CSV table of C-alpha atoms in Angstrom, one decimal:
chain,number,residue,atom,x,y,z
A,1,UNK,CA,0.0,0.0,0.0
A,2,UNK,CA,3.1,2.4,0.7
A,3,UNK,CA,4.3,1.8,-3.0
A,4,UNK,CA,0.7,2.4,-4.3
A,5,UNK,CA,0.8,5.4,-3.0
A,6,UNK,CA,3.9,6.4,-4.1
A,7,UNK,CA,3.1,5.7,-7.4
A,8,UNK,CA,-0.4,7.6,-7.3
A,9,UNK,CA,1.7,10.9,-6.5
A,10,UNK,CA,3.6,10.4,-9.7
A,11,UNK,CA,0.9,9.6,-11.8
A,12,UNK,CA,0.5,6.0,-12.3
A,13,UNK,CA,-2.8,4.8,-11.1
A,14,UNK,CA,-2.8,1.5,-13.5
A,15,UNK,CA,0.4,0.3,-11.6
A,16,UNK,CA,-0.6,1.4,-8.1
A,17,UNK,CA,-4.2,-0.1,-8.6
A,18,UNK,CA,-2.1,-3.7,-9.6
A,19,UNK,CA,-0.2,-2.8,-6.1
A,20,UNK,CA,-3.3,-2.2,-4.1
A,21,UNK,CA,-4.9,-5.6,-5.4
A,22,UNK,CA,-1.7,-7.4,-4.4
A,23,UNK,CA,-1.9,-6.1,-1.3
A,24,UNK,CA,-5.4,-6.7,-1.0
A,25,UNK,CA,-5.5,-10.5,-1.8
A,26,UNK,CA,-3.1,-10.4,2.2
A,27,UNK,CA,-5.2,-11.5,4.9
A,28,UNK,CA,-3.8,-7.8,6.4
A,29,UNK,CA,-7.0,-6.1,7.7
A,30,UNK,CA,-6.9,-3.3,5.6
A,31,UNK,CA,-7.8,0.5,6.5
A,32,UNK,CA,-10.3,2.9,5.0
A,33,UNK,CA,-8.1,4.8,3.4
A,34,UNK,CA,-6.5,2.3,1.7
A,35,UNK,CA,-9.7,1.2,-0.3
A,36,UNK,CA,-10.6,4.8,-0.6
A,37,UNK,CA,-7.4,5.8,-2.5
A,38,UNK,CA,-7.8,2.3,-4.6
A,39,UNK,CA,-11.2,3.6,-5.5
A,40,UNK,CA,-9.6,6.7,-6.6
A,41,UNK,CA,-7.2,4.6,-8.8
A,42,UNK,CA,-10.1,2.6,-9.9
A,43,UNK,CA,-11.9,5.5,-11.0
A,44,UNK,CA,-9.0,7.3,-12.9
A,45,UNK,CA,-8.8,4.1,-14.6
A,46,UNK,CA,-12.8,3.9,-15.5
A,47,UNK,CA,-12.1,0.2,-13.9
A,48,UNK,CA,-15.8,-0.3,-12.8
A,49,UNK,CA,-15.7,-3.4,-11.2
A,50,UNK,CA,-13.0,-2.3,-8.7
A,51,UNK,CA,-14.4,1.1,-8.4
A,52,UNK,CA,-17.8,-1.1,-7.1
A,53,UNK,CA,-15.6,-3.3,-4.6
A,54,UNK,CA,-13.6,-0.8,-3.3
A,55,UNK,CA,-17.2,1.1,-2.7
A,56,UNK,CA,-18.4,-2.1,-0.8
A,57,UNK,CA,-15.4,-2.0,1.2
A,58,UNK,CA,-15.8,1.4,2.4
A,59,UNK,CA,-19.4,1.3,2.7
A,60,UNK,CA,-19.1,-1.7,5.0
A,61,UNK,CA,-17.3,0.2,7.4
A,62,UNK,CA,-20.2,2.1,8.4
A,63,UNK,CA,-19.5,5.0,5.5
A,64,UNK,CA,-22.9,6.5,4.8
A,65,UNK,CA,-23.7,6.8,1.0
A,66,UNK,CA,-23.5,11.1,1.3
A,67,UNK,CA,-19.7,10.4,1.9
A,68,UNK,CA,-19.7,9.3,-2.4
A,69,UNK,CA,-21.8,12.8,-2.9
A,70,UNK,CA,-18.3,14.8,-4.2
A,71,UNK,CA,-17.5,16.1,-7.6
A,72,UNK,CA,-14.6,14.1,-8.3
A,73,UNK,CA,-16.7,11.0,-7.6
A,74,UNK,CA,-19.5,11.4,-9.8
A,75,UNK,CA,-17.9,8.5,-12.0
A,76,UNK,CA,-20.0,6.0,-9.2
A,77,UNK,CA,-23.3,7.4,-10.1
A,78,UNK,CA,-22.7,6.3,-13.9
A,79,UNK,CA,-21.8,2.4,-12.8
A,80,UNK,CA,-24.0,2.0,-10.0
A,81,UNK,CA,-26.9,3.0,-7.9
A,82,UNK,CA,-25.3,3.6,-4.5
A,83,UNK,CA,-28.5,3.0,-2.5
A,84,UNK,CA,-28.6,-0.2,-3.8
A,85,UNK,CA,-25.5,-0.7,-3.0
A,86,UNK,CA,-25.8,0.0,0.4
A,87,UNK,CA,-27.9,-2.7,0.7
A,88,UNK,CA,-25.7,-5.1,-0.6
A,89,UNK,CA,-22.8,-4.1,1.7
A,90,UNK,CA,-24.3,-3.4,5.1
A,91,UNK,CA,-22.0,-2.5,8.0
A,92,UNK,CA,-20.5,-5.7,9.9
A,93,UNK,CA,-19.8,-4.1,13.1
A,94,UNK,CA,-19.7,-4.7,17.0
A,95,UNK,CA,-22.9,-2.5,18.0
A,96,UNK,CA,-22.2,-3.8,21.4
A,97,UNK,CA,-18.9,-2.9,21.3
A,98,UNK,CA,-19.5,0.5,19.9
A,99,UNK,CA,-22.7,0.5,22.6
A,100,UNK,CA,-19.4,0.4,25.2
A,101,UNK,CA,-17.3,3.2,23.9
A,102,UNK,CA,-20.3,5.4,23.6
A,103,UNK,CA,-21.2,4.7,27.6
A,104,UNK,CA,-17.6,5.2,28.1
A,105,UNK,CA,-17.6,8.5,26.5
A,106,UNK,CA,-20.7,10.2,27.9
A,107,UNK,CA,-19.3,9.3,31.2
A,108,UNK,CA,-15.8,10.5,30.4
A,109,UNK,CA,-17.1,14.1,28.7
A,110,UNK,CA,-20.0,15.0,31.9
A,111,UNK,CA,-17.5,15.5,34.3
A,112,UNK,CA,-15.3,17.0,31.9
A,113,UNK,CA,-18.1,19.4,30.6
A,114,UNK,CA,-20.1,20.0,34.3
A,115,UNK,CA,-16.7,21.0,35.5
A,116,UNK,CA,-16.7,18.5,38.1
A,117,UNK,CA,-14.4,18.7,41.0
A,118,UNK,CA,-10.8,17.5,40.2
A,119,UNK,CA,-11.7,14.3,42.3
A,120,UNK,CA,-14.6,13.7,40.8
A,121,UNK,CA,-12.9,13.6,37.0
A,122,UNK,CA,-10.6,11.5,38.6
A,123,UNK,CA,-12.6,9.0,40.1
A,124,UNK,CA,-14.6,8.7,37.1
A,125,UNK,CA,-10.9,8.0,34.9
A,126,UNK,CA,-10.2,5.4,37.5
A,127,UNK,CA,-13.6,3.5,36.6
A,128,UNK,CA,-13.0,4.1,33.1
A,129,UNK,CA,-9.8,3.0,33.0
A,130,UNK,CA,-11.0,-0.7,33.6
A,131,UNK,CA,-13.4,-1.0,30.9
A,132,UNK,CA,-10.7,1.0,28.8
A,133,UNK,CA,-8.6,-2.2,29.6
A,134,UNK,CA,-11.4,-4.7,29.2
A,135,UNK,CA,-11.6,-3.6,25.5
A,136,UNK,CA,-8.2,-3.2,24.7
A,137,UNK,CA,-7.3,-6.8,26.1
A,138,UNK,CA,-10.4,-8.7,24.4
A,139,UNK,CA,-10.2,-6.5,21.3
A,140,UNK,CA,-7.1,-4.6,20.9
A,141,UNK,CA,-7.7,-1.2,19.5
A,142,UNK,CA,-10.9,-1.4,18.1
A,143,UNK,CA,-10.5,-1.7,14.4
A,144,UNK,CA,-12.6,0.0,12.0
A,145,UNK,CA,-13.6,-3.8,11.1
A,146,UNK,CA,-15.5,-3.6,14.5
A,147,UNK,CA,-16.5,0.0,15.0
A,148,UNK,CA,-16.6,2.0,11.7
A,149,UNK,CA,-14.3,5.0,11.0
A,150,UNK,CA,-13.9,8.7,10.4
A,151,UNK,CA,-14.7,9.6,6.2
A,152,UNK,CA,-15.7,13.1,5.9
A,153,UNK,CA,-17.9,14.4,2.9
A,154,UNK,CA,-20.2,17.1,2.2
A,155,UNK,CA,-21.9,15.7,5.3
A,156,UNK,CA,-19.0,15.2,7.8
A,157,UNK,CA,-19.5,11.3,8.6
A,158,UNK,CA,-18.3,10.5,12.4
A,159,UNK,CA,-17.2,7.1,13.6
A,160,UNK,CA,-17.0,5.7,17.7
A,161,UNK,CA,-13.3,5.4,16.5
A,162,UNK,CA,-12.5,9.1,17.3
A,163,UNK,CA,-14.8,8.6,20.3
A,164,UNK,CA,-12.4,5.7,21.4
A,165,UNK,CA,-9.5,7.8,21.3
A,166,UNK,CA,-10.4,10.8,23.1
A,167,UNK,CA,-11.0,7.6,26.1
A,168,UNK,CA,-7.5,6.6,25.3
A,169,UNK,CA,-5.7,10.3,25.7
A,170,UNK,CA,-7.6,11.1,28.8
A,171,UNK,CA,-6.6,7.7,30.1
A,172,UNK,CA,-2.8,8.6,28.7
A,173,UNK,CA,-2.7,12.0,30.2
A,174,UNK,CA,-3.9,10.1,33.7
A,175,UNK,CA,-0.5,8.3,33.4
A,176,UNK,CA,-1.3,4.8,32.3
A,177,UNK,CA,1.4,4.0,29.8
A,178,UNK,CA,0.9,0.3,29.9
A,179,UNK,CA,-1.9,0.9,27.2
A,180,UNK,CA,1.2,1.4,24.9
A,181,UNK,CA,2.0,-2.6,25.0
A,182,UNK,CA,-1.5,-3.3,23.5
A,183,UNK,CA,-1.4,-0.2,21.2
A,184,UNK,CA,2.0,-2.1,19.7
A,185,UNK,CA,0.3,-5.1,19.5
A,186,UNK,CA,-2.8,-3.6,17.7
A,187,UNK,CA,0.1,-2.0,15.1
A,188,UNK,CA,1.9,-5.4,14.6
A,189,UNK,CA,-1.5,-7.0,13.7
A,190,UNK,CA,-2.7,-4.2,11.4
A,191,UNK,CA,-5.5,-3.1,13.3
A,192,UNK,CA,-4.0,0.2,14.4
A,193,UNK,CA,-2.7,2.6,11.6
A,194,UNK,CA,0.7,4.1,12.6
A,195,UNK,CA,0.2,7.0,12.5
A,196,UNK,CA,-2.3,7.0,15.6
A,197,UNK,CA,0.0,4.8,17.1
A,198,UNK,CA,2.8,7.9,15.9
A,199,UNK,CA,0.4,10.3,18.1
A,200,UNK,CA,-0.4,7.9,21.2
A,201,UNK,CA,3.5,7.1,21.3
């Protein structure tokens, strides 16, 4: 996927579209991005049948169909109906999972936003910090396999995953670097992009 992209700044979509199907045909857990710049490729090179995948990929991530409303990917609306689409590639993700973080967070932001005594934000860390844990040790860093991920379009799409991570610096901040040796294990597994791992690091 590095290469592909090296080869889409200078021009060559047909030979970083063969290097993103290489890299494709890995049982690597892909990211977003990665079909989203293939799909670019896909549609430079009027390459329908990729363009469609690479659409299924990224809708299956919990992408809403808005996100493919953008002028330079009108191409989609000549090769299929995206609606239908949709349909065909619903999201496959961990609602209970994403149920979690979501609890986590509303927790995490009252006292944050109530301006809570100190105590009290810490206190509420502390119990955060073990469901924090649970995930990370059942799951890893939740992948956007399990919880969607951040596109933005004309209609800014959002994703738990940013939600995750504002858990994870608060929990940082507090001190508990020992999240790091499941971060690094997320990374070697291809679940954790590195650049987030970059910023947690």
């Amino acid at each position: 996927t590095n290469r592909a992209e090296l080869l889409i700044i200078e021009g060559k979509y047909d030979s970083a579209s063969a290097n993103y199907q290489q890299a494709f045909r890995t049982g690597f857990p892909h990211f977003t991005r990665d079909y989203y710049n293939a799909l670019l490729c896909a549609i430079e090179l009027r390459d329908s049948a990729l363009a469609v995948r690479y659409v299924g990929k990224i809708l299956e991530r919990n992408v809403g169909v808005d996100f493919f409303d953008q002028p330079h990917l009108r191409y989609l609306d000549s090769i299929c109906d995206l609606d239908s689409l949709a349909l065909r590639f619903p999201p496959r993700l961990n609602n209970a999972l994403i149920d979690s973080i979501n609890i986590l967070l509303v927790r995490d932001q009252y006292v944050r936003q109530h301006n809570q005594p100190l105590d009290s934000v810490y206190k509420t860390d502390a119990k955060i910090y073990s469901a924090v844990m649970s995930i990370l040790k059942q799951y890893g860093y939740p992948s956007e396999t399990l919880v969607g991920v951040d596109m933005y379009g004309p209609k800014n799409i959002g994703s738990t995953i940013k939600d995750f991570n504002i858990l994870l610096i608060h929990q940082l901040k507090a001190g508990h670097c020992e999240i790091m040796a499941y971060l690094e294990q997320s990374l070697e597994k291809g679940t954790l992009h590195p650049e987030t791992f970059t910023y947690y690091a």
